[in-house]
C-alpha positions as a LaTeX table, in Angstrom:
\begin{tabular}{lrrr}
\hline
Residue & $x$ (\AA) & $y$ (\AA) & $z$ (\AA) \\
\hline
Met1 & 76.29 & 123.40 & 87.62 \\
Trp2 & 77.33 & 119.75 & 87.46 \\
Leu3 & 75.51 & 117.21 & 89.53 \\
Val4 & 77.16 & 113.92 & 90.32 \\
Pro5 & 74.82 & 111.00 & 90.91 \\
Met6 & 75.11 & 109.69 & 94.47 \\
Ser7 & 75.88 & 106.19 & 93.18 \\
Asn8 & 79.18 & 107.48 & 91.77 \\
Ile9 & 80.46 & 108.84 & 95.06 \\
Gly10 & 82.59 & 106.57 & 97.19 \\
Gln11 & 81.86 & 106.27 & 100.84 \\
Trp12 & 84.50 & 106.95 & 103.42 \\
Asn13 & 84.84 & 104.21 & 105.98 \\
Pro14 & 86.92 & 105.40 & 108.94 \\
Asn15 & 87.46 & 101.81 & 110.13 \\
Ala16 & 88.75 & 100.47 & 106.80 \\
Asn17 & 92.38 & 100.74 & 107.91 \\
Thr18 & 91.87 & 99.91 & 111.58 \\
Leu19 & 93.29 & 96.77 & 113.12 \\
Ala20 & 90.57 & 94.23 & 113.78 \\
Ser21 & 90.27 & 90.57 & 114.71 \\
Val22 & 90.34 & 89.61 & 111.03 \\
His23 & 93.88 & 90.99 & 110.83 \\
Gly24 & 94.96 & 88.96 & 113.83 \\
Gln25 & 93.46 & 85.89 & 112.18 \\
Leu26 & 95.42 & 86.58 & 108.98 \\
Leu27 & 98.66 & 87.03 & 110.91 \\
Ser28 & 98.02 & 83.77 & 112.76 \\
Lys29 & 97.25 & 82.01 & 109.48 \\
Gly30 & 100.58 & 83.22 & 108.11 \\
Ala31 & 102.35 & 82.00 & 111.25 \\
Arg32 & 101.18 & 78.46 & 110.51 \\
Lys33 & 102.78 & 78.63 & 107.06 \\
Leu34 & 106.07 & 80.49 & 107.59 \\
Glu35 & 107.82 & 78.41 & 104.93 \\
Ser36 & 105.13 & 78.87 & 102.24 \\
Pro37 & 105.30 & 81.54 & 99.55 \\
Asn38 & 103.51 & 84.66 & 100.82 \\
Leu39 & 103.02 & 82.74 & 104.08 \\
Gly40 & 100.10 & 80.93 & 102.47 \\
Leu41 & 98.15 & 84.19 & 102.26 \\
Ser42 & 96.15 & 85.05 & 99.15 \\
Gln43 & 96.61 & 88.34 & 97.30 \\
Asp44 & 93.32 & 89.57 & 98.79 \\
Glu45 & 94.48 & 88.69 & 102.30 \\
Leu46 & 97.80 & 90.47 & 101.73 \\
Ala47 & 95.92 & 93.50 & 100.39 \\
Asn48 & 93.79 & 93.45 & 103.55 \\
Leu49 & 96.92 & 93.55 & 105.72 \\
Arg50 & 98.93 & 96.19 & 103.81 \\
Pro51 & 97.16 & 99.31 & 105.10 \\
Val52 & 96.82 & 98.16 & 108.71 \\
Ile53 & 100.48 & 97.33 & 109.24 \\
Arg54 & 101.15 & 101.04 & 108.91 \\
Gln55 & 99.16 & 101.83 & 112.05 \\
Ser56 & 100.97 & 103.64 & 114.84 \\
Gly57 & 102.77 & 101.87 & 117.65 \\
Glu58 & 100.04 & 103.01 & 120.02 \\
Thr59 & 97.38 & 101.43 & 117.84 \\
Trp60 & 99.34 & 98.17 & 117.74 \\
Glu61 & 99.77 & 98.27 & 121.53 \\
Ser62 & 96.02 & 98.60 & 122.01 \\
Phe63 & 95.39 & 95.79 & 119.55 \\
Ile64 & 97.84 & 93.32 & 121.12 \\
Ile65 & 97.57 & 94.15 & 124.82 \\
Glu66 & 95.36 & 91.12 & 125.59 \\
Gln67 & 97.23 & 88.73 & 123.29 \\
Pro68 & 99.37 & 85.95 & 124.79 \\
Ser69 & 103.10 & 86.35 & 124.32 \\
Gln70 & 103.37 & 83.32 & 122.02 \\
Ile71 & 100.92 & 84.97 & 119.60 \\
Leu72 & 103.12 & 88.08 & 119.59 \\
Val73 & 106.18 & 85.95 & 118.78 \\
Asp74 & 104.27 & 84.33 & 115.91 \\
Trp75 & 103.13 & 87.71 & 114.58 \\
Ile76 & 106.67 & 89.12 & 114.83 \\
Lys77 & 107.85 & 86.30 & 112.59 \\
Val78 & 105.05 & 86.86 & 110.09 \\
Leu79 & 105.59 & 90.62 & 109.94 \\
Thr80 & 109.37 & 90.15 & 109.61 \\
Ile81 & 108.98 & 87.79 & 106.67 \\
Leu82 & 106.30 & 89.92 & 105.01 \\
Glu83 & 108.54 & 92.96 & 105.20 \\
Lys84 & 111.45 & 91.14 & 103.61 \\
Asp85 & 109.68 & 89.02 & 101.00 \\
Val86 & 106.41 & 90.70 & 99.98 \\
Ser87 & 106.13 & 93.99 & 98.12 \\
Gly88 & 104.32 & 96.76 & 99.95 \\
Phe89 & 105.28 & 95.68 & 103.45 \\
Glu90 & 108.57 & 97.58 & 103.78 \\
Leu91 & 108.30 & 99.85 & 106.81 \\
Gly92 & 111.80 & 100.54 & 108.12 \\
Asp93 & 111.66 & 102.15 & 111.56 \\
Lys94 & 107.83 & 102.16 & 111.46 \\
Ser95 & 107.58 & 98.36 & 111.52 \\
Pro96 & 105.09 & 96.91 & 114.03 \\
Val97 & 107.76 & 94.32 & 114.84 \\
Ile98 & 109.44 & 97.01 & 116.95 \\
Thr99 & 106.31 & 97.54 & 119.06 \\
Leu100 & 105.61 & 93.82 & 119.48 \\
Tyr101 & 109.24 & 93.14 & 120.45 \\
Arg102 & 109.16 & 95.99 & 122.96 \\
Ile103 & 105.97 & 94.61 & 124.54 \\
Leu104 & 107.51 & 91.14 & 124.90 \\
Lys105 & 110.59 & 92.65 & 126.50 \\
His106 & 108.45 & 94.67 & 128.90 \\
Arg107 & 106.52 & 91.52 & 129.84 \\
Glu108 & 109.87 & 89.79 & 130.40 \\
Glu109 & 108.70 & 87.04 & 128.04 \\
Leu110 & 111.17 & 87.55 & 125.21 \\
Pro111 & 112.32 & 84.20 & 123.79 \\
Glu112 & 116.08 & 83.82 & 123.95 \\
Asp113 & 116.41 & 83.04 & 120.24 \\
Leu114 & 113.99 & 85.66 & 118.85 \\
Leu115 & 116.61 & 88.36 & 118.26 \\
Ser116 & 118.82 & 86.03 & 116.23 \\
Trp117 & 115.76 & 84.75 & 114.32 \\
Ile118 & 114.74 & 88.30 & 113.38 \\
Lys119 & 118.28 & 89.20 & 112.29 \\
Ala120 & 118.52 & 86.02 & 110.18 \\
His121 & 115.20 & 86.68 & 108.43 \\
Ser122 & 115.24 & 90.46 & 107.97 \\
Asn123 & 117.04 & 93.05 & 105.91 \\
Asn124 & 115.51 & 95.91 & 107.92 \\
Arg125 & 118.33 & 97.50 & 109.91 \\
Phe126 & 115.83 & 98.94 & 112.40 \\
Leu127 & 114.57 & 95.57 & 113.63 \\
Pro128 & 113.91 & 94.81 & 116.38 \\
Tyr129 & 114.81 & 97.94 & 118.34 \\
Gly130 & 113.73 & 100.79 & 116.06 \\
Ser131 & 115.50 & 104.05 & 115.33 \\
Leu132 & 117.86 & 105.54 & 117.91 \\
Leu133 & 115.85 & 108.75 & 117.67 \\
Asn134 & 112.68 & 106.92 & 118.68 \\
Arg135 & 114.33 & 105.39 & 121.75 \\
Met136 & 115.32 & 108.69 & 123.36 \\
\hline
\end{tabular}
C-alpha cells in the first residue's frame, strides 16, 4: 500500500473560479487603460481573470446586478478587447459580453454607440447578441 504524505495533496477550493470583487476591480482597472497592451493588466491579473470569465450567464447576472450601468459598459469594453487581443479569453457564444449587453438593454440604459463599438473592436461573430439558438 502506498501512502501519500498530506503535504503533497492539493486542496480543492470551490471558490477559486467564482466571481468576486477582486475580479470587478481588475475589469475596472482594465477599463482605465483600454489603449494599453493587455489593458495594463499583469500576467498574474490576466491569469486570475481567465477562469472566471467562463462562468455561466446566471453567475454573471448575480455578480453584476447591483453594478451601475456605466460599469457594465466599461466591463463590456474590457471583455471585448480581452477576447480579441489576449490568448485564453476566446469564448464565442459563451462570452459574458452577451449577458452584460442583455442586462443593459433590459435596463433600457444601452448607450447608442455601444453596438458599433463592439463590432469595431471584436472578431467574435456572436457579440453582442449571442447564438440564435440561445435566444429562442
